[in-house]
CSV table of C-alpha atoms in Angstrom, one decimal:
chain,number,residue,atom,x,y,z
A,1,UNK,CA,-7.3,15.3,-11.1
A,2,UNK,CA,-9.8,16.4,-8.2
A,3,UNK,CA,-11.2,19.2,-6.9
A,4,UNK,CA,-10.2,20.6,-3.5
A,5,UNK,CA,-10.5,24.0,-1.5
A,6,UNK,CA,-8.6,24.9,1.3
A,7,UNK,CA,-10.0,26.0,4.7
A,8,UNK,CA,-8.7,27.0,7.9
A,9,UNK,CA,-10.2,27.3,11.0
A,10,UNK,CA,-10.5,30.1,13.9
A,11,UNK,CA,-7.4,29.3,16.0
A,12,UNK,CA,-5.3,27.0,13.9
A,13,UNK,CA,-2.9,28.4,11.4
A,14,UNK,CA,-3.1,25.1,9.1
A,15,UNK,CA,-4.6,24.8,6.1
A,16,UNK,CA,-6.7,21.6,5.5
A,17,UNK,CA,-8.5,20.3,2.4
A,18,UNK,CA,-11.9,19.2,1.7
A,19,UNK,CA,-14.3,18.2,-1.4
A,20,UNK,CA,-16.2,21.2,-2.1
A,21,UNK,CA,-19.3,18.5,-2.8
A,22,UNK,CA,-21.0,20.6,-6.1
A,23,UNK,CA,-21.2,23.4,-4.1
A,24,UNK,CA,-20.5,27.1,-5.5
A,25,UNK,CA,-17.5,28.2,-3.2
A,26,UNK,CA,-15.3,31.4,-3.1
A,27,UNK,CA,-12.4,32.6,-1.2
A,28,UNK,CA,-13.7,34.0,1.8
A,29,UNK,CA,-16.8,31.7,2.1
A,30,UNK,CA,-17.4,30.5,5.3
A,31,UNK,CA,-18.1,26.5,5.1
A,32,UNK,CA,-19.6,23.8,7.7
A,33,UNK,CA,-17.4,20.8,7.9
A,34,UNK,CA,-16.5,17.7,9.6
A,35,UNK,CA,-12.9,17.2,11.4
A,36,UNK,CA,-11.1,14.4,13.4
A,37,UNK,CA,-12.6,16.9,16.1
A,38,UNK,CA,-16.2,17.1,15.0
A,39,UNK,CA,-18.2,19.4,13.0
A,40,UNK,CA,-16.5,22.8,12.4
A,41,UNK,CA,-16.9,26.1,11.1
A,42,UNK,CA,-13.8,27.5,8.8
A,43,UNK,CA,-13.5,30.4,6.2
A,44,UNK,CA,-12.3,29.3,2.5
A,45,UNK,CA,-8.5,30.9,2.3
A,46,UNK,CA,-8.0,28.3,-0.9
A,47,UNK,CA,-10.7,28.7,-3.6
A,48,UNK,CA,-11.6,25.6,-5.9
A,49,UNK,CA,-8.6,24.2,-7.8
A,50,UNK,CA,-7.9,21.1,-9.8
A,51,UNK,CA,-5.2,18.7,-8.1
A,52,UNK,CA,-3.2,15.6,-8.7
A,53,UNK,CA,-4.8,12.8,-6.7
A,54,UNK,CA,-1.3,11.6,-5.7
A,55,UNK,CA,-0.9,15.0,-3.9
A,56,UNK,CA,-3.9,14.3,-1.7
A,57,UNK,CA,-4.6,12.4,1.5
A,58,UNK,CA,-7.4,10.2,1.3
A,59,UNK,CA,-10.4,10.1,1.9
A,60,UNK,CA,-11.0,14.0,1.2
A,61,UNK,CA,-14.1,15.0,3.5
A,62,UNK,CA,-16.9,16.5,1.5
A,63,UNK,CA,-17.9,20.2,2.3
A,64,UNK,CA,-21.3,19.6,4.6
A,65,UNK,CA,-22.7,23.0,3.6
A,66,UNK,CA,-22.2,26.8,2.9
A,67,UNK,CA,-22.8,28.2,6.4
A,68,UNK,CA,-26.2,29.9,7.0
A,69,UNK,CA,-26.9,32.8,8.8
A,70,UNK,CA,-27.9,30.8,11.7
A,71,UNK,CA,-24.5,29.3,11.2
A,72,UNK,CA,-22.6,32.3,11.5
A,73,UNK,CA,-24.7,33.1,14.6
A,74,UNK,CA,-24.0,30.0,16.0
A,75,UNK,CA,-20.0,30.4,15.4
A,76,UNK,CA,-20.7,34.3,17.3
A,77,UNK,CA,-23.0,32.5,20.1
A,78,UNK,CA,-19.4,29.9,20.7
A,79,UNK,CA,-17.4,33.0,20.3
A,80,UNK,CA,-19.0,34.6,23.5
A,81,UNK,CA,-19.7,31.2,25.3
A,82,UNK,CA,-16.0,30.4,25.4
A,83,UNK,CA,-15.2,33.7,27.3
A,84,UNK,CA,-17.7,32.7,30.2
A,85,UNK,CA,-16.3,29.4,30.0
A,86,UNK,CA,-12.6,30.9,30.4
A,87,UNK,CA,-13.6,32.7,33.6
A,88,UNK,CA,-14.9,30.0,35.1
A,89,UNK,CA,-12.2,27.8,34.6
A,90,UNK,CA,-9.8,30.4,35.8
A,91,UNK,CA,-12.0,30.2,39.4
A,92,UNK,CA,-12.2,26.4,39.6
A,93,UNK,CA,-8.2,26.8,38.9
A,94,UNK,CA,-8.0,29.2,41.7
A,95,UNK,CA,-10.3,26.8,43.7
A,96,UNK,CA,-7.8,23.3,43.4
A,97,UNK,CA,-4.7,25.5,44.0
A,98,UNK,CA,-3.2,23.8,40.8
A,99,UNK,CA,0.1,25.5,39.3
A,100,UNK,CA,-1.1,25.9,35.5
A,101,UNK,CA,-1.4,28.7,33.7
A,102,UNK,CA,-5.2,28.4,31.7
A,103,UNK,CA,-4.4,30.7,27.9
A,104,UNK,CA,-7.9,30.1,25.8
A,105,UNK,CA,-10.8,28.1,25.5
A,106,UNK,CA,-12.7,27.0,22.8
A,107,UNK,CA,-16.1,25.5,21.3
A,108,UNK,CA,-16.9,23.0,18.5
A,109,UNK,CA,-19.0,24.3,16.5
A,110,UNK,CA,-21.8,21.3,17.6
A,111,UNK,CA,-20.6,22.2,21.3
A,112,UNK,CA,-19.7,18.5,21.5
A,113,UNK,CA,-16.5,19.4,23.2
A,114,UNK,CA,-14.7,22.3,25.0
A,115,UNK,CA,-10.9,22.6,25.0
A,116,UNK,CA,-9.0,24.4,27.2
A,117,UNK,CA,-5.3,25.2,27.0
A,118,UNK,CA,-2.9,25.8,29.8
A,119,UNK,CA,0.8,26.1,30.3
A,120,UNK,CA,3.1,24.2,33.1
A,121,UNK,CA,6.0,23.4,34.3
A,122,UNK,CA,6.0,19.5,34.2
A,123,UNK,CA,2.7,17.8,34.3
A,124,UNK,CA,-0.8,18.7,36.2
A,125,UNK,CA,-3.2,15.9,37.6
A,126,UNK,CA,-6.4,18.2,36.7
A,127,UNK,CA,-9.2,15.2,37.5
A,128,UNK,CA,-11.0,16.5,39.5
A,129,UNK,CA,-11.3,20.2,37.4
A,130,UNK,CA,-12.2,17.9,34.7
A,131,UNK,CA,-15.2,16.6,37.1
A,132,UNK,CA,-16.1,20.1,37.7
A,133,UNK,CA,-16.1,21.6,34.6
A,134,UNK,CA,-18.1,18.6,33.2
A,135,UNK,CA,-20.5,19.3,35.9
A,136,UNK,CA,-20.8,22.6,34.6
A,137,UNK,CA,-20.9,22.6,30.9
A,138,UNK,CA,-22.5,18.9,30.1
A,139,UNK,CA,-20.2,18.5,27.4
A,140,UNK,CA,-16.7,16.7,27.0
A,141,UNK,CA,-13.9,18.8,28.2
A,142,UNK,CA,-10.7,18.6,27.0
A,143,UNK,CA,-7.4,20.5,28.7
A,144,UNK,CA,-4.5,20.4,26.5
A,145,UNK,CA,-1.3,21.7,27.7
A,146,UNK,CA,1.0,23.1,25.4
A,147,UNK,CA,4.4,24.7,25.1
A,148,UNK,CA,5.2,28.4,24.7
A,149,UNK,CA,5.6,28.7,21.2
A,150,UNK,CA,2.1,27.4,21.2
A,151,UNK,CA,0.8,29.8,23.7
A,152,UNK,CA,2.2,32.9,21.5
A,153,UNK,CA,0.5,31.6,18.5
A,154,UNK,CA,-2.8,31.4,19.8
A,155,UNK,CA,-2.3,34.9,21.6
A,156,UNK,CA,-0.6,36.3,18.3
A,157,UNK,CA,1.5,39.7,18.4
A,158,UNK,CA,4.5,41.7,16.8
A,159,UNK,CA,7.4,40.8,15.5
A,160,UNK,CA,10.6,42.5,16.1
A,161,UNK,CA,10.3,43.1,11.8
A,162,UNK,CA,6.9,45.0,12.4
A,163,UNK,CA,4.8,42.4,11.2
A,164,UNK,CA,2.3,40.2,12.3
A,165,UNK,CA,3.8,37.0,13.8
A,166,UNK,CA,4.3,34.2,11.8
A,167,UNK,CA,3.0,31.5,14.2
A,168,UNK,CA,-0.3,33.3,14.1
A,169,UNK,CA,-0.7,34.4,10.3
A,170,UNK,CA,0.1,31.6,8.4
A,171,UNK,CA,2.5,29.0,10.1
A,172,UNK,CA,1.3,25.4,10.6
A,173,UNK,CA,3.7,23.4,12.1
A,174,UNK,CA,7.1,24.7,14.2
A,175,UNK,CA,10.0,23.3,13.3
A,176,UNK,CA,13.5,22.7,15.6
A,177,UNK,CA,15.5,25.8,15.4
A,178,UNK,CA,19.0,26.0,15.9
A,179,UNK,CA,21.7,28.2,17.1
A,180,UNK,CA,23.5,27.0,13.6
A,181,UNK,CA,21.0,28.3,11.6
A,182,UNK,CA,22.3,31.9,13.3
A,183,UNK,CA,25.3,30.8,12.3
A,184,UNK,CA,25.0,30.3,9.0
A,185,UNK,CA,23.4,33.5,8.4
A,186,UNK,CA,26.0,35.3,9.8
A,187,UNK,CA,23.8,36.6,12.3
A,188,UNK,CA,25.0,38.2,16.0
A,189,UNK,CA,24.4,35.7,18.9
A,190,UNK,CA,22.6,38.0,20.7
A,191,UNK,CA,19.7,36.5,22.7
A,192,UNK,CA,18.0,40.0,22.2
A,193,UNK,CA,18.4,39.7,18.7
A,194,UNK,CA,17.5,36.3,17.4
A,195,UNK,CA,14.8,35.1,19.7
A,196,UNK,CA,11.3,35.5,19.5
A,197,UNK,CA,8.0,37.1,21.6
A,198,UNK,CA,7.8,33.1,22.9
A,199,UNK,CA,11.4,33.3,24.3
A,200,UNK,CA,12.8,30.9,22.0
A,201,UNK,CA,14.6,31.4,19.0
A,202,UNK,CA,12.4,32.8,16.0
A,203,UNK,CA,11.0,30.3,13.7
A,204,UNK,CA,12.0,32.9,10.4
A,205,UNK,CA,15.7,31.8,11.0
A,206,UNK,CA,14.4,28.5,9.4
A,207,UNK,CA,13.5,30.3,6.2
A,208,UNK,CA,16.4,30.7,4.6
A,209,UNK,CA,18.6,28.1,5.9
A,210,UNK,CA,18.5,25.7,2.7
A,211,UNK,CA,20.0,28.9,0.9
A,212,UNK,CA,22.4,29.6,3.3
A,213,UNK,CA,23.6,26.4,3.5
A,214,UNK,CA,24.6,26.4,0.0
A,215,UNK,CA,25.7,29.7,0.0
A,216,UNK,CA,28.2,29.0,2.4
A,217,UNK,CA,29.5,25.6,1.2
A,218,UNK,CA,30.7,27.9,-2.3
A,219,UNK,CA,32.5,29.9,0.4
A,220,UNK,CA,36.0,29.7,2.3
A,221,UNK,CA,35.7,30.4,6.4
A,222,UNK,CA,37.0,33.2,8.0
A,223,UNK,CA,40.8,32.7,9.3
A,224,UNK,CA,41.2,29.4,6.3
A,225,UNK,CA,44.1,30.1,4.4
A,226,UNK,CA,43.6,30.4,1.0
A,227,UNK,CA,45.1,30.9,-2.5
A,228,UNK,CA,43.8,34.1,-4.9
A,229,UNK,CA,43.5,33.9,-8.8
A,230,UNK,CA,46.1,36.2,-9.1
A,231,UNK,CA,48.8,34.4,-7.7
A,232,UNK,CA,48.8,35.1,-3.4
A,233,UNK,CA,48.0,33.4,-0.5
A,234,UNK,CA,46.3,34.9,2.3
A,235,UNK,CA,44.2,34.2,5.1
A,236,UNK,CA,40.2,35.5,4.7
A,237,UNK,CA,38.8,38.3,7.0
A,238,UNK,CA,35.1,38.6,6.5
A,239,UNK,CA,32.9,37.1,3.6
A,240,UNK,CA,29.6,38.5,2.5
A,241,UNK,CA,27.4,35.3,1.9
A,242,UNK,CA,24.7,36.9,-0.8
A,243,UNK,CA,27.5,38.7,-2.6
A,244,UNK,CA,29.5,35.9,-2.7
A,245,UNK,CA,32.3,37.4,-2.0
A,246,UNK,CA,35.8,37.4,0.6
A,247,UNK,CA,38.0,39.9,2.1
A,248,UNK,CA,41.3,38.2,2.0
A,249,UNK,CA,44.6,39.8,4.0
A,250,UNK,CA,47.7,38.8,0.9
A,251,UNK,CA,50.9,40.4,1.8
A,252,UNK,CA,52.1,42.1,-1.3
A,253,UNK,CA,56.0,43.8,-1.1
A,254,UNK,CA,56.2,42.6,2.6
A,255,UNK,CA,53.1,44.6,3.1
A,256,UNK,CA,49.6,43.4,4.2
A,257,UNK,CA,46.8,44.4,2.1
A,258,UNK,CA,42.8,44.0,2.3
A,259,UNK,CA,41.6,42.6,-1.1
A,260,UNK,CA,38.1,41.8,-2.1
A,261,UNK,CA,37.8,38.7,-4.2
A,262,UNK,CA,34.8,36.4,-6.0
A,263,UNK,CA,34.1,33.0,-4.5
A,264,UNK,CA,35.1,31.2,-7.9
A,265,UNK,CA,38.5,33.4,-7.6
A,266,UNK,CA,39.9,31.3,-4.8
A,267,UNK,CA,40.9,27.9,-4.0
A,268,UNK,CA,40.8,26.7,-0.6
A,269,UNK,CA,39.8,23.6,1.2
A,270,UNK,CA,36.1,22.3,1.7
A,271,UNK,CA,35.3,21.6,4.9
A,272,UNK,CA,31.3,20.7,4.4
A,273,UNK,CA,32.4,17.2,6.1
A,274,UNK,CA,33.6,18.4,9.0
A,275,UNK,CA,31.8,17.3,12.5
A,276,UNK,CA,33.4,19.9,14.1
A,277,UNK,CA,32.4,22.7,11.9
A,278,UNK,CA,29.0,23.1,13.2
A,279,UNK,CA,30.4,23.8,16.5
A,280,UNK,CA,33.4,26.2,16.1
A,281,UNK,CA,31.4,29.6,17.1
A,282,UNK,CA,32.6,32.7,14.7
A,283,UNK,CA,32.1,36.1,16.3
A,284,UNK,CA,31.0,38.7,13.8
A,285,UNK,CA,33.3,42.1,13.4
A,286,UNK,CA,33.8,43.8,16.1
A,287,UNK,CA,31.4,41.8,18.5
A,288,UNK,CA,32.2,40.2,21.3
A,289,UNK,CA,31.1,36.6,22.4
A,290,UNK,CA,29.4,36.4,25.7
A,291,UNK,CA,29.5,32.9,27.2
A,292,UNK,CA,26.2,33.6,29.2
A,293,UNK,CA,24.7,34.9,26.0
A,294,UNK,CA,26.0,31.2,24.2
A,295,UNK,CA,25.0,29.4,26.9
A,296,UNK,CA,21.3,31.5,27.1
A,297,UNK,CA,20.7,30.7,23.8
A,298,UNK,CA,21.9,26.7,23.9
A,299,UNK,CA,19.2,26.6,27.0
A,300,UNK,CA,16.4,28.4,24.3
A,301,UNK,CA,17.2,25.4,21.8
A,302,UNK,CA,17.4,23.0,24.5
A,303,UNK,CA,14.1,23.7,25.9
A,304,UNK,CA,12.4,23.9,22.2
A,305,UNK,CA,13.7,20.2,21.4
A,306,UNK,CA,12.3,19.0,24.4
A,307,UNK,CA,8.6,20.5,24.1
A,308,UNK,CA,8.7,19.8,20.5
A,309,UNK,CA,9.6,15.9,21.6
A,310,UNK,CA,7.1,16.0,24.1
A,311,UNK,CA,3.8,17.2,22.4
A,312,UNK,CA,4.7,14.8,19.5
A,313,UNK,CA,4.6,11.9,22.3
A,314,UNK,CA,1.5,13.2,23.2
A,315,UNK,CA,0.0,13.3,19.9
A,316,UNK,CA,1.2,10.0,19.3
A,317,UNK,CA,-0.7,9.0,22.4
A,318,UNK,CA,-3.9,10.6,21.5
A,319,UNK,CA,-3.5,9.0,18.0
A,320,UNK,CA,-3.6,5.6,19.5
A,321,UNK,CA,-6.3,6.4,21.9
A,322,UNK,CA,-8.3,7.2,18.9
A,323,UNK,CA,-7.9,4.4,17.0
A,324,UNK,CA,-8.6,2.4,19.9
A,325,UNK,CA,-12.2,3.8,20.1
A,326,UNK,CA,-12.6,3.8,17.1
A,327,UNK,CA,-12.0,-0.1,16.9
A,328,UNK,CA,-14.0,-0.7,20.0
A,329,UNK,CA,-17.1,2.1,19.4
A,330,UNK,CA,-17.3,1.3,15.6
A,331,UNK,CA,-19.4,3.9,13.7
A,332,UNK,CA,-22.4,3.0,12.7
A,333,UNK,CA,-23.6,3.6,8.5
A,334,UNK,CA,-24.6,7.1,7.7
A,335,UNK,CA,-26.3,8.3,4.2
A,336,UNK,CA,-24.0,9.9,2.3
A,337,UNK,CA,-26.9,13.5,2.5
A,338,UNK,CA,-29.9,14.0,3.9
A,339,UNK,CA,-31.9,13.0,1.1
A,340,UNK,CA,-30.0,9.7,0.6
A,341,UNK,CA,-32.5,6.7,0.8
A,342,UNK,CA,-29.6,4.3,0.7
A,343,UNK,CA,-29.3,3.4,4.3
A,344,UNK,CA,-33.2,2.3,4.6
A,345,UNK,CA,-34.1,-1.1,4.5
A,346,UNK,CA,-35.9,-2.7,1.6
A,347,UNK,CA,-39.5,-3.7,2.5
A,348,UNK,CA,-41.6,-5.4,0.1
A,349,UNK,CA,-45.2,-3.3,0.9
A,350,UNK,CA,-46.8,-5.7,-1.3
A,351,UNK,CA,-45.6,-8.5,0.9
A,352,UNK,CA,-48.2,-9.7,3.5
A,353,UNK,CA,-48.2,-9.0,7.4
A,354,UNK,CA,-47.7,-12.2,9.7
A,355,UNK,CA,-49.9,-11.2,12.6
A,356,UNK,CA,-48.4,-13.9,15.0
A,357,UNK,CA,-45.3,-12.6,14.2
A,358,UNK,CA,-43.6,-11.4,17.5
A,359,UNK,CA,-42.8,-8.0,16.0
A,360,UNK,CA,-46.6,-7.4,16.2
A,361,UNK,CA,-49.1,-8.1,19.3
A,362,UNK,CA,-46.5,-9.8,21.1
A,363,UNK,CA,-47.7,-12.6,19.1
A,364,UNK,CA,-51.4,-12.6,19.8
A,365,UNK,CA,-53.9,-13.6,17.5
A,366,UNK,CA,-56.3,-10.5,17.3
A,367,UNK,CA,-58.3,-11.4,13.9
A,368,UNK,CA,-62.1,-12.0,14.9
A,369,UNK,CA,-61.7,-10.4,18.2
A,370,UNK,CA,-63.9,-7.9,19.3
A,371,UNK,CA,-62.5,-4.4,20.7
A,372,UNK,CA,-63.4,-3.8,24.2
A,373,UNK,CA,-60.4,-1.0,24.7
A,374,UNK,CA,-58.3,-3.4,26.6
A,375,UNK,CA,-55.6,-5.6,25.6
């Protein structure tokens, strides 16, 4: 078992882990600590707790302190240096004419770097803004661009539920979301309807799909033929997927009749292995399909596969970039704390100086010289 907290940091939803290093820390404690990115500053959303050491990715970076007063100061200083920084971006954007949409900036917490994040169609040669904004700042800079599920999530907003968005509050990583997740629900294809504030379709249609995929395998289609407990054979009309349950159409005295029945009441043929399944598009009651809806919403899921596929090519190249300087730039030994005498060499003081040594006088023999206040 080891102890971990969790912390999470201004504008990334994720939640990452560190050792909280003997240190007395609560949820809602505000903690210095060192990231792939540098030194941070992040608020404690996962108080201490014991954990298998299988369950962990290791190393797990110590806590480096309890932030100070001066440390919150420091994080309200970045806060209001980032805005400035924005604005001049913005100009020097203006200035090289480049097509880019600039969304936030932000501060390490050691000011060793400042990202900015912009939005594009295709990609920006932004040299010589980099030039400029080094000029500027003396500090690495960093433009990122990102897609436009990213950009809502670092703006944040409301949901068409009421609440908070998801991509803001609490979500780490998006996922690919699919028209046949709508599907499977049961839900209208409406564009209106089952797409987000980012324009693509909303992440919360991933949340349920494991259970609607189930769901629906324990349940007939609508227009299958299938054969009742009591004896009929009909074709189904509508099923209610949490229910569990079919409207079947039997005819009964050479008349048709509408009759509700339990999933483990009927027998009917599996399709769960079907290819073509996924695409046969069922309309809901009384709705209409609109092809430039269908085709509207194949576009949204389109366009999400292809920034997804993109930014991970992009983090794959910045994952390689950084092993490469770390293999060329090797970092040098640091104590484990300030107080940590391990890293200091071992001199014997006991042990007698060589005065001809080169370390000392260039190697001169000064013993039985005079001092005249020259060398």
């Amino acid at each position: 078992m080891i102890l971990i907290i969790g912390v999470r940091f201004r504008k990334s939803g994720k939640v990452y882990y560190f050792d909280p290093s003997g240190f007395s820390i609560n949820k809602g404690n505000h903690v210095i600590v060192e990231t792939a990115r540098g030194v941070e500053y992040g608020t404690v959303v996962l108080g201490p707790r014991d954990i298998d050491n299988e369950k962990v990715i290791q190393p797990l970076k110590p806590v480096i302190r309890i932030a100070t007063e001066e440390d919150d100061n420091t994080n309200i200083e970045n806060i209001e240096k980032e805005k400035e920084a924005f604005d001049i971006c913005l100009d020097k954007i203006k200035k090289h004419g480049l097509k880019m949409k600039l969304i936030d900036s932000e501060y390490t917490f050691d000011k060793n770097k400042l990202l900015f994040y912009f939005t594009a169609d295709g990609r920006i040669d932004f040299r010589d803004l980099v030039k400029d904004l080094a000029a500027i700042f003396r500090t690495r800079i960093e433009l990122r661009q990102i897609g436009v599920r990213d950009e809502t999530k670092l703006m944040g907003g409301i949901g068409i539920c009421g609440r908070p968005l998801c991509c803001h509050t609490y979500l780490a990583d998006f996922a690919p979301v699919s028209i046949k997740m709508a599907k499977e629900q049961n839900l209208s294809l409406n564009p209106a309807k089952i797409s987000g504030v980012c324009g693509r379709l909303m992440c919360c249609l991933k949340n349920e799909e494991e259970a609607y995929e189930y769901l629906n395998s324990t349940l007939p289609h609508i227009n299958d033929t299938v054969k009742t407990i009591d004896g009929y054979e009909g074709i189904v009309h509508s099923i209610s997927v949490l229910k569990q349950k079919a409207k079947i159409l039997v005819t009964k005295d050479n008349e048709k009749e509408l009759r509700e029945y339990h999933a483990s009441e009927l027998t009917f043929e599996r399709r769960n292995n079907n290819p073509d399944a996924d695409n046969i598009v069922i309309p809901l009651p009384d709705e209409e399909l609109d092809e430039d809806a269908l085709k509207e919403l194949e576009e949204m899921e389109q366009n999400d596969l292809e920034e997804l596929t993109q930014q991970e090519e992009e983090q794959h190249r910045h994952n390689e970039k950084l092993v490469h300087q770390q293999k060329k730039y090797p970092k040098k030994h640091k104590p484990d704390h300030p107080g940590s005498t391990s890293h200091k060499k071992n001199y014997n003081i006991n042990k007698p100086v060589n005065k001809k040594s080169s370390r000392y006088n260039n190697g001169k023999n000064y013993n039985n010289r005079p001092y005249n206040g020259q060398n």
